[in-house]
mmCIF file of C-alpha atoms in Angstrom:
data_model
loop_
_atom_site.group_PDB
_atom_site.id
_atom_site.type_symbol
_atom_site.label_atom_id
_atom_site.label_comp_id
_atom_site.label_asym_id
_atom_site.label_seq_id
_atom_site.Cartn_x
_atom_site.Cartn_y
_atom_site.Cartn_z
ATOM 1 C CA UNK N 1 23.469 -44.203 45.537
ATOM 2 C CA UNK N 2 26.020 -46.981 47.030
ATOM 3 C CA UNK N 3 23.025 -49.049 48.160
ATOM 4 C CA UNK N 4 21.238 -48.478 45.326
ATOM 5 C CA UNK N 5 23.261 -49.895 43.314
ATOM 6 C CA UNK N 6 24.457 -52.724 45.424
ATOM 7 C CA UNK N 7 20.421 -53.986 45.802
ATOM 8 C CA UNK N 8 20.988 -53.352 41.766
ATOM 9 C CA UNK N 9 23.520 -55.595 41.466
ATOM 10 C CA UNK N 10 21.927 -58.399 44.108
ATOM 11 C CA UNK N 11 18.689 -58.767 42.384
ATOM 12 C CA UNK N 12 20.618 -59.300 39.005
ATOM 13 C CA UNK N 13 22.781 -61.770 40.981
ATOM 14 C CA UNK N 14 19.592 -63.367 42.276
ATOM 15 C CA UNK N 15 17.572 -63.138 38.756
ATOM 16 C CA UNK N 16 20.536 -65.096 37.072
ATOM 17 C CA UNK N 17 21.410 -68.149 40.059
ATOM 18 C CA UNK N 18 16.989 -68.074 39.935
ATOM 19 C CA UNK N 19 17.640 -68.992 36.029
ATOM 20 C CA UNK N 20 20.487 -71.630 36.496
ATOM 21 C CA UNK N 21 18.556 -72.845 39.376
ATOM 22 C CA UNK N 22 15.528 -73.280 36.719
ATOM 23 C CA UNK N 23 17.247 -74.681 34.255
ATOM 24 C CA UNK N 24 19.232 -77.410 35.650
ATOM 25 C CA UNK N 25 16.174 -78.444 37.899
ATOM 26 C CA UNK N 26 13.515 -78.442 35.136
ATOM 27 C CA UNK N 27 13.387 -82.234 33.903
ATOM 28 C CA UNK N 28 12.144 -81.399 30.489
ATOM 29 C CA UNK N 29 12.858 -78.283 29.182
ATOM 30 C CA UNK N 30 11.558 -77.198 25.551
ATOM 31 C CA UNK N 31 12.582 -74.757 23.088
ATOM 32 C CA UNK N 32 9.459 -72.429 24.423
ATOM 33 C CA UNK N 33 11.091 -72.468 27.860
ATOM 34 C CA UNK N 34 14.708 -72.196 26.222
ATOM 35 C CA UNK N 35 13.281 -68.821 24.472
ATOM 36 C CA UNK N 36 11.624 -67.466 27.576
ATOM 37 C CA UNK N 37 14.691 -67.800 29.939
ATOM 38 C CA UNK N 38 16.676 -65.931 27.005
ATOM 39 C CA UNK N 39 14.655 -63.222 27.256
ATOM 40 C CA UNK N 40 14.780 -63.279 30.538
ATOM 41 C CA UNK N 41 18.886 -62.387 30.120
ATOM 42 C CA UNK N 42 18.005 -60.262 27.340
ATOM 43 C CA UNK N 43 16.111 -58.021 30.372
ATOM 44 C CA UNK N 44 18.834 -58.488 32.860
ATOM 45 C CA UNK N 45 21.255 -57.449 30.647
ATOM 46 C CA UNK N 46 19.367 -54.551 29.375
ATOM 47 C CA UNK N 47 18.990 -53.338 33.164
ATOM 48 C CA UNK N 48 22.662 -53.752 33.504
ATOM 49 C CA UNK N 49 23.135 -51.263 31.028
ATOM 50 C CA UNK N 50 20.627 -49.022 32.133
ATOM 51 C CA UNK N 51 22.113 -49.141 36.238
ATOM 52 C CA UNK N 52 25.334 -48.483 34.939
ATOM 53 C CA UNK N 53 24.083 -45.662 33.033
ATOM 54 C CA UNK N 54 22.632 -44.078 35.864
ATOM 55 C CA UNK N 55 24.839 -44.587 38.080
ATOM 56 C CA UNK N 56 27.689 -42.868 36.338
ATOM 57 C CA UNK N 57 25.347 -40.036 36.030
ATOM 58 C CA UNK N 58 24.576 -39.609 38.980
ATOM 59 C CA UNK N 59 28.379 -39.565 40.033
ATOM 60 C CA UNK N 60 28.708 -36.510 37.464
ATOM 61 C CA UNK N 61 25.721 -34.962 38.921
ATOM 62 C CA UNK N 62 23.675 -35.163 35.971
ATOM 63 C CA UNK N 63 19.985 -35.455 36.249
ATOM 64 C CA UNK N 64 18.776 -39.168 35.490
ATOM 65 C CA UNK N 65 15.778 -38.059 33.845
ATOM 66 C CA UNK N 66 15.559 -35.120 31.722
ATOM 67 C CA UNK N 67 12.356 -33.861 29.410
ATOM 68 C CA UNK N 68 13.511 -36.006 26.672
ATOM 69 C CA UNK N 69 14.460 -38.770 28.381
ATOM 70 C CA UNK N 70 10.575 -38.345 29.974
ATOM 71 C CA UNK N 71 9.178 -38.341 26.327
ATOM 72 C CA UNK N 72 10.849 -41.195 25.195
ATOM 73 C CA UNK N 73 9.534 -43.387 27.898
ATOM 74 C CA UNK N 74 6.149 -42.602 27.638
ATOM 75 C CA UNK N 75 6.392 -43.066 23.356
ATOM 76 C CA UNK N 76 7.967 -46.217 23.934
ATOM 77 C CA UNK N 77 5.324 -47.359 26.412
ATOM 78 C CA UNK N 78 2.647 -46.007 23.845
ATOM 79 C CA UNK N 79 3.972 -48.251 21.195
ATOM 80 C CA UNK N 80 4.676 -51.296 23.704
ATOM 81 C CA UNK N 81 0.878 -51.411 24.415
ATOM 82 C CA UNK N 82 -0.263 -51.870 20.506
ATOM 83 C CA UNK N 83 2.949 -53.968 19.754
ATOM 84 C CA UNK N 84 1.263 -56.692 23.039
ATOM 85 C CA UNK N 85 -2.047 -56.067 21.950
ATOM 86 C CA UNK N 86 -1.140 -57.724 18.307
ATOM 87 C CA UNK N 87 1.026 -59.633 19.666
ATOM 88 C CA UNK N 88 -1.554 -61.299 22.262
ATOM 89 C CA UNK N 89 -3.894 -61.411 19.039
ATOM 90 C CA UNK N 90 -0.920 -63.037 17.397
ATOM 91 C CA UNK N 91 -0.932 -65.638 20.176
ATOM 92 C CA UNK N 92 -4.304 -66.326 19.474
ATOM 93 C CA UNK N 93 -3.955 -67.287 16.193
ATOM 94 C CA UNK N 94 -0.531 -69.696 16.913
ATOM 95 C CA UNK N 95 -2.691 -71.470 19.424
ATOM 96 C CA UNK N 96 -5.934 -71.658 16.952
ATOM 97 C CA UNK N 97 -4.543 -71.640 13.629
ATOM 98 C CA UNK N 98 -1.117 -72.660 13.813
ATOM 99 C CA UNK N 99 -1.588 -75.857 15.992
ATOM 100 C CA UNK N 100 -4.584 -77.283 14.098
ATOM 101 C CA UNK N 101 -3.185 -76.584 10.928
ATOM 102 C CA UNK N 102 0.526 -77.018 11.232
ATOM 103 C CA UNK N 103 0.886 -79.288 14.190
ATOM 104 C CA UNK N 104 2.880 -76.609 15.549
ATOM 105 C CA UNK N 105 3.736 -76.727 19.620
ATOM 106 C CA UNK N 106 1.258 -75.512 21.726
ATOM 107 C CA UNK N 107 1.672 -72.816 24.273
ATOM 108 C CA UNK N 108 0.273 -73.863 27.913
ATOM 109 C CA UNK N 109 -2.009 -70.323 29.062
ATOM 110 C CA UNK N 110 1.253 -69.755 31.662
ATOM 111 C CA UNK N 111 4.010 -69.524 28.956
ATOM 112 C CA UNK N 112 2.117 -67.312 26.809
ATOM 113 C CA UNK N 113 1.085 -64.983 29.383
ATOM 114 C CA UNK N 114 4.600 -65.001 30.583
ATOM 115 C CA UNK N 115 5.616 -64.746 26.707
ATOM 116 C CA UNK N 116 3.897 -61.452 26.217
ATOM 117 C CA UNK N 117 5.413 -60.094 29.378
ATOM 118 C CA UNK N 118 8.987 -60.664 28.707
ATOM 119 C CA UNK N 119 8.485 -59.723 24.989
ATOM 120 C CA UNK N 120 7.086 -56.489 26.210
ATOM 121 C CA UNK N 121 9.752 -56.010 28.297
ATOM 122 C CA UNK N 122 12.104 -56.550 25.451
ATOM 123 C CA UNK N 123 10.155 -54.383 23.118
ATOM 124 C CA UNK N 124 10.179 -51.375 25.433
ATOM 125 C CA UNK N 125 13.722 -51.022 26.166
ATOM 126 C CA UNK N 126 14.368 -51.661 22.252
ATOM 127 C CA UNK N 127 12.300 -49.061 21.648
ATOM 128 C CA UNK N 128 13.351 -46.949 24.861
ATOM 129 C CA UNK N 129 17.029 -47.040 23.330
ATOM 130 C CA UNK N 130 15.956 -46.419 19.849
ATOM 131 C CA UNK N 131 14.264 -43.491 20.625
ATOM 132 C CA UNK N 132 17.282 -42.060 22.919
ATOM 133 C CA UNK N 133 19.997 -42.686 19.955
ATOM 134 C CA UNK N 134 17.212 -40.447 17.059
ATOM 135 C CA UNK N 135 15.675 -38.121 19.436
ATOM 136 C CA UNK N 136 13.774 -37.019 16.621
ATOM 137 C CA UNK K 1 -14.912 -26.901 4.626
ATOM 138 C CA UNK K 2 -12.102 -29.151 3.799
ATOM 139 C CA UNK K 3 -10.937 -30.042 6.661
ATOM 140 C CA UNK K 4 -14.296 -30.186 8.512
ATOM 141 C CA UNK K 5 -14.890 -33.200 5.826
ATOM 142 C CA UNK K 6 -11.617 -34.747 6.497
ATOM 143 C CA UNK K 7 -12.095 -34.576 9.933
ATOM 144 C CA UNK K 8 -15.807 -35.757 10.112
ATOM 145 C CA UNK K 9 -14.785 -38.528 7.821
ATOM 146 C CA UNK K 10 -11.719 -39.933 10.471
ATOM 147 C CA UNK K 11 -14.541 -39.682 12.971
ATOM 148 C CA UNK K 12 -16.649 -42.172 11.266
ATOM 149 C CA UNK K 13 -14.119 -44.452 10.515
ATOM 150 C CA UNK K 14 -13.148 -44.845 14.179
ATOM 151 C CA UNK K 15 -16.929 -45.325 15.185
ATOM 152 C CA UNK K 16 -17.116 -47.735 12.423
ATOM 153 C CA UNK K 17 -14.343 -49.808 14.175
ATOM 154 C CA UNK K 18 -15.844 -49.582 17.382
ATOM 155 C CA UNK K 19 -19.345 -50.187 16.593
ATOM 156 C CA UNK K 20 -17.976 -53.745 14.755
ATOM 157 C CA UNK K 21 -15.581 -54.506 17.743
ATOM 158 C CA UNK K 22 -18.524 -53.660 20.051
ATOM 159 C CA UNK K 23 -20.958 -55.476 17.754
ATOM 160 C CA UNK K 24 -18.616 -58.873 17.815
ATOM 161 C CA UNK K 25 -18.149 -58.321 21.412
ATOM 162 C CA UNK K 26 -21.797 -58.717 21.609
ATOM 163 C CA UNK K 27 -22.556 -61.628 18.946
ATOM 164 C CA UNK K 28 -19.953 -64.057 20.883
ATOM 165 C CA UNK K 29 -21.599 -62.780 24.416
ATOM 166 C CA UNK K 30 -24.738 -64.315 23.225
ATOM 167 C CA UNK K 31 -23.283 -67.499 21.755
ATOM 168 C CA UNK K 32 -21.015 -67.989 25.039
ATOM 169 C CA UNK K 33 -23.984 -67.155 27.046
ATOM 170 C CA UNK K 34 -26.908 -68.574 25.805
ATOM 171 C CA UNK K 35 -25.289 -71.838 23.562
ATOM 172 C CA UNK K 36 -22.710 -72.248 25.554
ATOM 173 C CA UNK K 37 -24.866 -71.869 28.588
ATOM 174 C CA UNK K 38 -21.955 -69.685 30.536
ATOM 175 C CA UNK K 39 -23.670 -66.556 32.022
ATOM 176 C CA UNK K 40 -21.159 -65.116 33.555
ATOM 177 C CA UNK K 41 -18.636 -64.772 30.853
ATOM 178 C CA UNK K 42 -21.171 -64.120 28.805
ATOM 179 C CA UNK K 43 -22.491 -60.942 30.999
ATOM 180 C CA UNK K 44 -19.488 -60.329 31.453
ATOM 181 C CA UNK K 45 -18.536 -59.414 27.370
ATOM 182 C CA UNK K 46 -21.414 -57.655 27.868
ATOM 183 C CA UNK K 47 -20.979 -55.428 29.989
ATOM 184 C CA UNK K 48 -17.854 -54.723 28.033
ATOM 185 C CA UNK K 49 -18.999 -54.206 24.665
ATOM 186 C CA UNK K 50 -21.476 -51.956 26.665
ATOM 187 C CA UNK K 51 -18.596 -49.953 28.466
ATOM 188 C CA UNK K 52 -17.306 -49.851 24.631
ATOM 189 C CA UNK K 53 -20.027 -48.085 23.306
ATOM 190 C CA UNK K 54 -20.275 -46.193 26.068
ATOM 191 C CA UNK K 55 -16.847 -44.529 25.223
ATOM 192 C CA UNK K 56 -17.888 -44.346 21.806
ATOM 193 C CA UNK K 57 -20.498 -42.346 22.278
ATOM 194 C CA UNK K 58 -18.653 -40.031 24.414
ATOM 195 C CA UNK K 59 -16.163 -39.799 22.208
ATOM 196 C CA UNK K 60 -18.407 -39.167 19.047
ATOM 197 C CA UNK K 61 -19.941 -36.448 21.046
ATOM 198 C CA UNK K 62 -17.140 -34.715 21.965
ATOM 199 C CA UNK K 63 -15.792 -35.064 18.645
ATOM 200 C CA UNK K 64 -18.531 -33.567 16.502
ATOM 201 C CA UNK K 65 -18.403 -30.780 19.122
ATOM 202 C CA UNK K 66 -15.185 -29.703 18.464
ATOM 203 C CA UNK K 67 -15.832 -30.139 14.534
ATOM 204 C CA UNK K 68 -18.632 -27.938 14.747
ATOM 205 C CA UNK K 69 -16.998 -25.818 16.659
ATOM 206 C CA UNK K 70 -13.864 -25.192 14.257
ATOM 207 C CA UNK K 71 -11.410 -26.818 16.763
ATOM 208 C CA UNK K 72 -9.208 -29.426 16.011
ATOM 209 C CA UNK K 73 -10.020 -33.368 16.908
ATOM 210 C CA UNK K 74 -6.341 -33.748 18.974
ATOM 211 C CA UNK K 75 -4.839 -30.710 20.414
ATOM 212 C CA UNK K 76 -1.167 -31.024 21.635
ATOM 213 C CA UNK K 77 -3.190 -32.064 25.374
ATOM 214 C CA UNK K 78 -4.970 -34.956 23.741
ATOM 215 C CA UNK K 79 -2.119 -36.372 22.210
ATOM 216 C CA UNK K 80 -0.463 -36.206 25.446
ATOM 217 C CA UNK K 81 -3.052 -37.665 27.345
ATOM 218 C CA UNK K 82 -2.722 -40.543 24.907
ATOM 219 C CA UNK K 83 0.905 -40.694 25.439
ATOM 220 C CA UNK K 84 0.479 -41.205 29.271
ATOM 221 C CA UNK K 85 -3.152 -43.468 29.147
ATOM 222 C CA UNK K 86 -0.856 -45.929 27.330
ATOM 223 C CA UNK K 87 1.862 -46.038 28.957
ATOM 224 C CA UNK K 88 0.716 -46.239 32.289
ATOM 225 C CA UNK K 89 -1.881 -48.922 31.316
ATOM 226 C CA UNK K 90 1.056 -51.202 29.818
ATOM 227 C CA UNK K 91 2.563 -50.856 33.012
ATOM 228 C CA UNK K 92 -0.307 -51.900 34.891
ATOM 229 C CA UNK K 93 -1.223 -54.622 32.433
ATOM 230 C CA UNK K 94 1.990 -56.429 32.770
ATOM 231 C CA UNK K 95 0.817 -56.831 36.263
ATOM 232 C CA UNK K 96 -2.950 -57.559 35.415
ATOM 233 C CA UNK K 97 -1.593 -60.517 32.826
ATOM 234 C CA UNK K 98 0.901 -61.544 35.444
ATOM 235 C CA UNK K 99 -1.724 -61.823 38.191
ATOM 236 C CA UNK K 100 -3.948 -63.925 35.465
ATOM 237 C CA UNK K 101 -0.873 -66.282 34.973
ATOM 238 C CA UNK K 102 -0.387 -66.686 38.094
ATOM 239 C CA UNK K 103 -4.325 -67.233 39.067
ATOM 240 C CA UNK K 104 -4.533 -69.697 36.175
ATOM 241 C CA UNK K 105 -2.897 -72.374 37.496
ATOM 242 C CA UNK K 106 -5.036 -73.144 40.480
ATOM 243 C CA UNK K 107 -7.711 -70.323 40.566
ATOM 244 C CA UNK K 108 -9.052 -69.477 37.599
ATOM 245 C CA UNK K 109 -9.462 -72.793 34.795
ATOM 246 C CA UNK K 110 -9.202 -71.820 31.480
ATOM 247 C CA UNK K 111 -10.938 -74.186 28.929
ATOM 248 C CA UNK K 112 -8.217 -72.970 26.571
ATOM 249 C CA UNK K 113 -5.233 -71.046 25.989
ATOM 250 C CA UNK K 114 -7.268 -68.683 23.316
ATOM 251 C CA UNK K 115 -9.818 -67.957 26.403
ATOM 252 C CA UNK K 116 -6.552 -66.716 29.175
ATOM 253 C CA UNK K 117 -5.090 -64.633 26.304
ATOM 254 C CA UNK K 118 -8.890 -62.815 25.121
ATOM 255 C CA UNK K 119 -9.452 -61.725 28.735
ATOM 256 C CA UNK K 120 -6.407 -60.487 28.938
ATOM 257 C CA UNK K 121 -6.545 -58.699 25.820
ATOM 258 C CA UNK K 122 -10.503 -57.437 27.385
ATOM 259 C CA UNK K 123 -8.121 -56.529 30.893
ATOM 260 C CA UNK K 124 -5.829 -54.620 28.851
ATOM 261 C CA UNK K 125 -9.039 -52.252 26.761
ATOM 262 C CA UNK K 126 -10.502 -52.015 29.754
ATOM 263 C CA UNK K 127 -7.371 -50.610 32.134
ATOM 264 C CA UNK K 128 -6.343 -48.518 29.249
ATOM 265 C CA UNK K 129 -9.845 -46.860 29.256
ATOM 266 C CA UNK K 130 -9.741 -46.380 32.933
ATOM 267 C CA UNK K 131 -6.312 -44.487 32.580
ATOM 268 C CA UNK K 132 -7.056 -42.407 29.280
ATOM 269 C CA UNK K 133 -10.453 -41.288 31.866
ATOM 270 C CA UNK K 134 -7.805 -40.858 34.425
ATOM 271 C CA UNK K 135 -5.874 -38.607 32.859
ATOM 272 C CA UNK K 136 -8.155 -36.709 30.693
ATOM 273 C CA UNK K 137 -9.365 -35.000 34.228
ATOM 274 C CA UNK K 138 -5.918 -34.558 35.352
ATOM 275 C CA UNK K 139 -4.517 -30.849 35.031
ATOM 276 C CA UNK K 140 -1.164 -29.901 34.690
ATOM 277 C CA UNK K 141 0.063 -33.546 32.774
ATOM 278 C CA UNK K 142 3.890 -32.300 32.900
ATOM 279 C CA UNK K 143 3.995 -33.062 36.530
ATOM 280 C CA UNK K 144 2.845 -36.428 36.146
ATOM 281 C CA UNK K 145 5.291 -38.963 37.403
ATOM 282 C CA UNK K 146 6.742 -41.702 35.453
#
């Protein structure tokens, strides 16, 4: 348990000096960029939460992952999937619609594939906590 | 009687949506293919508006089957089969579309963003397919790790 959740703790050490690292090297950093590395600390601070979670259950001896918990995963994955489908679809428009019409920034193929990754992330532990506090 | 109608008619309505997203599938094959003289995308929305009504024809099958035979469309095991298909393919498909970001800067060349994002959307039908197939033939789906 100890090492677990020291190698917790390093890789949130090393996701957050990987960030400043980023950010003070990166010459010309946009508001796109500014958005991903937010959700980027959105994530690590959502694992934080999570660690911490388990760890003190684990030091009461409680299982980490009961039935429910099991459910809620899996409906929150079920409803992360459609939410990055539309939101992929979503993408498309932006970088169709939105930029020929509006002038509107446009996304490089990198930042929004790494968009809809983080915003997944973000959308399945939202979800993931949602369904934990109304079980039903 | 009812419900045989009710069910028949959801049925339809999700062949209707695959047959048109099989049918577009197919339309901008042939226009990337044969105007825009690239084969091998082409070919390759082919083969998965093919794999799509493929599915939809097992699924229709199946379906009617069930109708016919009095039972219900989704059973408590097909709901959780759905349950697990998805999740499991968003996991894999944040690695899929992080493998394609990471191939498009030097491997694979995009001619536009729109292009990256519509095979990953393609990636994403087609691993969640492979998992729903997955764990259809699976038994005991409680046991299944998450």
């Amino acid at each position: 348990m100890k090492l677990t959740t020291i190698l917790g703790i390093g890789v949130i050490l090393s996701l957050i000096t990987t960030m400043v690292f980023f950010v003070k090297s990166a010459s010309n950093v946009n508001i796109v960029e500014y958005i991903l590395v937010g959700l980027v600390l959105i994530l690590i601070f959502v694992s934080t939460i999570i660690m911490r979670k388990r760890a003190k259950d684990i030091r009461a001896d409680l299982p980490v992952k009961d039935e429910l918990t099991r459910l809620n995963t899996l409906k929150s994955g079920y409803f992360t999937f459609i939410a990055i489908i539309w939101i992929t679809v979503g993408l498309i428009w932006y970088n169709s619609f939105f930029v020929d019409n509006f002038g509107v920034y446009q996304l490089s193929t990198e930042q929004a594939l790494g968009f809809i990754v983080l915003i997944s992330g973000v959308i399945f532990f939202g979800l993931y906590f949602y369904f934990n506090k109304r079980p039903k | 009687m009812r419900k045989e109608i009710r069910s028949n008619k959801k049925i339809y309505a999700k062949l209707a949506i695959g047959i048109l997203l099989a049918s577009t599938l197919i339309i901008w094959a042939i226009i990337t293919g044969i105007k825009n003289n690239n084969i091998i995308a082409g070919s390759f929305m082919g083969i998965v508006a093919l794999t799509i009504i493929g599915f939809l024809i097992v699924y229709a099958k199946r379906s009617f089957t069930s109708v016919r035979q009095g039972l219900p469309i989704e059973d408590e095991r097909s709901k959780k089969v759905l349950l697990h298909a998805f999740t499991k393919a968003y996991l894999i498909s944040i690695y899929f579309i992080l493998a394609l970001s990471w191939a498009s800067d030097d491997w694979i060349h995009f001619e536009d963003v729109s292009q990256g994002l519509n095979i990953s959307i393609l990636g994403m039908a087609i691993i969640f397919g492979l998992c729903w197939v997955y764990y259809n033939n699976k038994g005991d789906l409680d046991k299944v790790r998450i």
